[in-house]
CSV table of C-alpha atoms in Angstrom, one decimal:
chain,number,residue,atom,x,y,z
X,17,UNK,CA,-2.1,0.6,16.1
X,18,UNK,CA,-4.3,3.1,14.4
X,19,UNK,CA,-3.5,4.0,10.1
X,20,UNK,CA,-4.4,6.8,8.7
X,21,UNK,CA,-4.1,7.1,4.7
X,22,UNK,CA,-4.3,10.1,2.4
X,23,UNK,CA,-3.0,11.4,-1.0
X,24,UNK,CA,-5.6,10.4,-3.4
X,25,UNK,CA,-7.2,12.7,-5.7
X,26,UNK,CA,-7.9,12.9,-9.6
X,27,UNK,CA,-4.9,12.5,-11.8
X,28,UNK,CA,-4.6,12.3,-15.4
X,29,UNK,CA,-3.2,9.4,-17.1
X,30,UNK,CA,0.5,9.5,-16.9
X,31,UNK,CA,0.7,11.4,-14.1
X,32,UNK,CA,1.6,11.0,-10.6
X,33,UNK,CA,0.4,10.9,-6.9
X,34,UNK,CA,2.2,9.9,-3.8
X,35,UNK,CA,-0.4,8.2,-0.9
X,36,UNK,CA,0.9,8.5,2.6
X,37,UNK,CA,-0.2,6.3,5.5
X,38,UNK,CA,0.6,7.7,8.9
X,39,UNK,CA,0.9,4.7,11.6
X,40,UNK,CA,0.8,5.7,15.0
X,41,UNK,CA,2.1,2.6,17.1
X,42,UNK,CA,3.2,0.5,14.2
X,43,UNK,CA,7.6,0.9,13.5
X,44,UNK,CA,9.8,0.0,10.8
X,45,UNK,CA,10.7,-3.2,13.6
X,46,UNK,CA,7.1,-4.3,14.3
X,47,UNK,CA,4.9,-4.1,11.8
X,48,UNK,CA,4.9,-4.9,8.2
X,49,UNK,CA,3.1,-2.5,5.8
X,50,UNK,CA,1.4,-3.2,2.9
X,51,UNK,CA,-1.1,-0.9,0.3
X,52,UNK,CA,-4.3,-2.7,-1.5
X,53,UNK,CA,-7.0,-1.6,-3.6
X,54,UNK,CA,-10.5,-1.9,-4.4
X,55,UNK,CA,-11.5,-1.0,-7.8
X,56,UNK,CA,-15.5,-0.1,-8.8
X,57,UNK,CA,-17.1,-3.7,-8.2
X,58,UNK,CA,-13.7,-5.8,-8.0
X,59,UNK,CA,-12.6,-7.3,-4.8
X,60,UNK,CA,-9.9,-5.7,-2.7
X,61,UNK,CA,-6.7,-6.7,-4.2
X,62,UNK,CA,-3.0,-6.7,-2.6
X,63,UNK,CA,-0.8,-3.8,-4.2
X,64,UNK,CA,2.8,-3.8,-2.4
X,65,UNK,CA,4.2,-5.2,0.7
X,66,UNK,CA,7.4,-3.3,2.5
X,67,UNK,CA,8.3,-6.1,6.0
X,68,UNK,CA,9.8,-5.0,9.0
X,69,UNK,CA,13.7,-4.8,9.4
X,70,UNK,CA,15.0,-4.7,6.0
X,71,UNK,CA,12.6,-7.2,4.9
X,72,UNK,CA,12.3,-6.2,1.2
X,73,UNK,CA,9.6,-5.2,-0.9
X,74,UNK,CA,7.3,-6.7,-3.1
X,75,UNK,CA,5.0,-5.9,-5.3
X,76,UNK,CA,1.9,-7.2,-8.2
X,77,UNK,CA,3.3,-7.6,-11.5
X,78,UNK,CA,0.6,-5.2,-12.8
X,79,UNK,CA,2.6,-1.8,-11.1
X,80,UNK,CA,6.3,-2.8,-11.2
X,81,UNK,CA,8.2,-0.4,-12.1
X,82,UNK,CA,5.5,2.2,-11.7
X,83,UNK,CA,4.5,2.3,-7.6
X,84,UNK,CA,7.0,2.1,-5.0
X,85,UNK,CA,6.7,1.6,-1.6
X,86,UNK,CA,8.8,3.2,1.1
X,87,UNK,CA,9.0,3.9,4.6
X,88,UNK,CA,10.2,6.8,6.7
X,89,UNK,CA,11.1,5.2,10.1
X,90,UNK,CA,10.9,8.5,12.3
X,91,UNK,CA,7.6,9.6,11.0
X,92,UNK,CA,6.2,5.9,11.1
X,93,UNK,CA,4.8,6.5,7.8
X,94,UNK,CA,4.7,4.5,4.7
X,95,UNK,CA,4.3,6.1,1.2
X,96,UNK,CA,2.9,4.3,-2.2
X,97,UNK,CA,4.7,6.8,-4.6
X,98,UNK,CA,2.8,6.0,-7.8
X,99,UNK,CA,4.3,6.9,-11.2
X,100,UNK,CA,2.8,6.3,-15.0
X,101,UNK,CA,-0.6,5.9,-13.8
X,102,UNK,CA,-3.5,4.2,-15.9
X,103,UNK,CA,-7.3,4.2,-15.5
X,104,UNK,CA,-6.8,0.6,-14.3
X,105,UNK,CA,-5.3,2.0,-11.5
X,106,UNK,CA,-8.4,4.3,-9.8
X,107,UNK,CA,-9.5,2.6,-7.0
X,108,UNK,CA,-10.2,3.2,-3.3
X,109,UNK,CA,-6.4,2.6,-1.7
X,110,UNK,CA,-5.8,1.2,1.5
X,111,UNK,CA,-3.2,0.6,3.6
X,112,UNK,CA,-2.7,-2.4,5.9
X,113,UNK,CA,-0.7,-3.7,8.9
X,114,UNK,CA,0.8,-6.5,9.9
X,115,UNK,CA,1.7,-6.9,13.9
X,116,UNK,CA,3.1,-9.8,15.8
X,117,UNK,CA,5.0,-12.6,13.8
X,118,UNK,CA,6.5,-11.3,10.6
X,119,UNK,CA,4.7,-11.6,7.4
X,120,UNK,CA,6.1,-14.5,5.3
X,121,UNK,CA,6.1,-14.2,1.7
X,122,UNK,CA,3.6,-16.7,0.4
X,123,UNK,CA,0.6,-15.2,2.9
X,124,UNK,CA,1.6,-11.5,2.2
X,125,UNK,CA,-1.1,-10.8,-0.8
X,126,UNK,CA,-3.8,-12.1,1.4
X,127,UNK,CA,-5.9,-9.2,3.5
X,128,UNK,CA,-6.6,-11.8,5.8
X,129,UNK,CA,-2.8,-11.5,7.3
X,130,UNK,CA,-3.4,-8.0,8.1
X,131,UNK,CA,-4.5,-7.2,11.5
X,132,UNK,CA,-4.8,-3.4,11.1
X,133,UNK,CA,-6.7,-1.1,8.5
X,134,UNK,CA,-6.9,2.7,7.5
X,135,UNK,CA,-9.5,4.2,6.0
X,136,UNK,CA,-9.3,4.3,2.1
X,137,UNK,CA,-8.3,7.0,0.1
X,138,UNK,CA,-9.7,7.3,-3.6
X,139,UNK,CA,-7.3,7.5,-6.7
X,140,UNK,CA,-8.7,8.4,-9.8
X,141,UNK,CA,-7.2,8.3,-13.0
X,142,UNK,CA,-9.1,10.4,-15.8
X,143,UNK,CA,-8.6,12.4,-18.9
């Protein structure tokens, strides 16, 4: 499984940005998907989760209703479409995957359940 994120750039507050994450041997039936993010000197913290097979979504209280997570099955990528956006929300963006067993809901904001990792892509939010 290899993850390859993208979409970040500068937006202003308000506006909008959609981050992709292309997964090459990760589908919609084995893996679960998740995005995180890493703000200047936080720790990485767990964004939204979409599981495999009609699993649901799930997200932090802090972007409902602003970021939503969905997932193309025949491109075997995952998108974070972000909406309203705040300065708390630049941060380095990551996306994360789960193989194997499916990801239960009480372990799914920890990046220790992830077995798989793309390489960030920064969001910045900025008048």
């Amino acid at each position: 499984v290899q993850l390859q994120a993208y979409g970040g750039g500068l937006v202003q507050p308000g506006g909008s940005l959609r981050l992709s994450c292309a997964a090459s041997g990760c589908t919609s039936r084995t893996c679960d998907m998740a995005w995180f993010r890493q703000a200047p000197g936080k720790e990485r913290a767990w964004v939204a989760v979409i599981r495999r097979s009609g699993g649901g979504t799930y997200y932090t209280d802090s972007v409902k209703g602003r970021f939503t997570i969905t997932r193309e099955s025949a491109e075997n990528t995952v998108y974070l479409q972000m909406n309203n956006l705040k300065p708390e929300d630049t941060a380095v963006y990551y996306c994360a995957a789960k193989s194997g067993g499916r990801i239960i809901i009480s372990a799914m904001q920890s990046d220790r359940n992830y077995d798989k990792w793309g390489q960030g892509t920064l969001v910045t939010v900025s008048s």
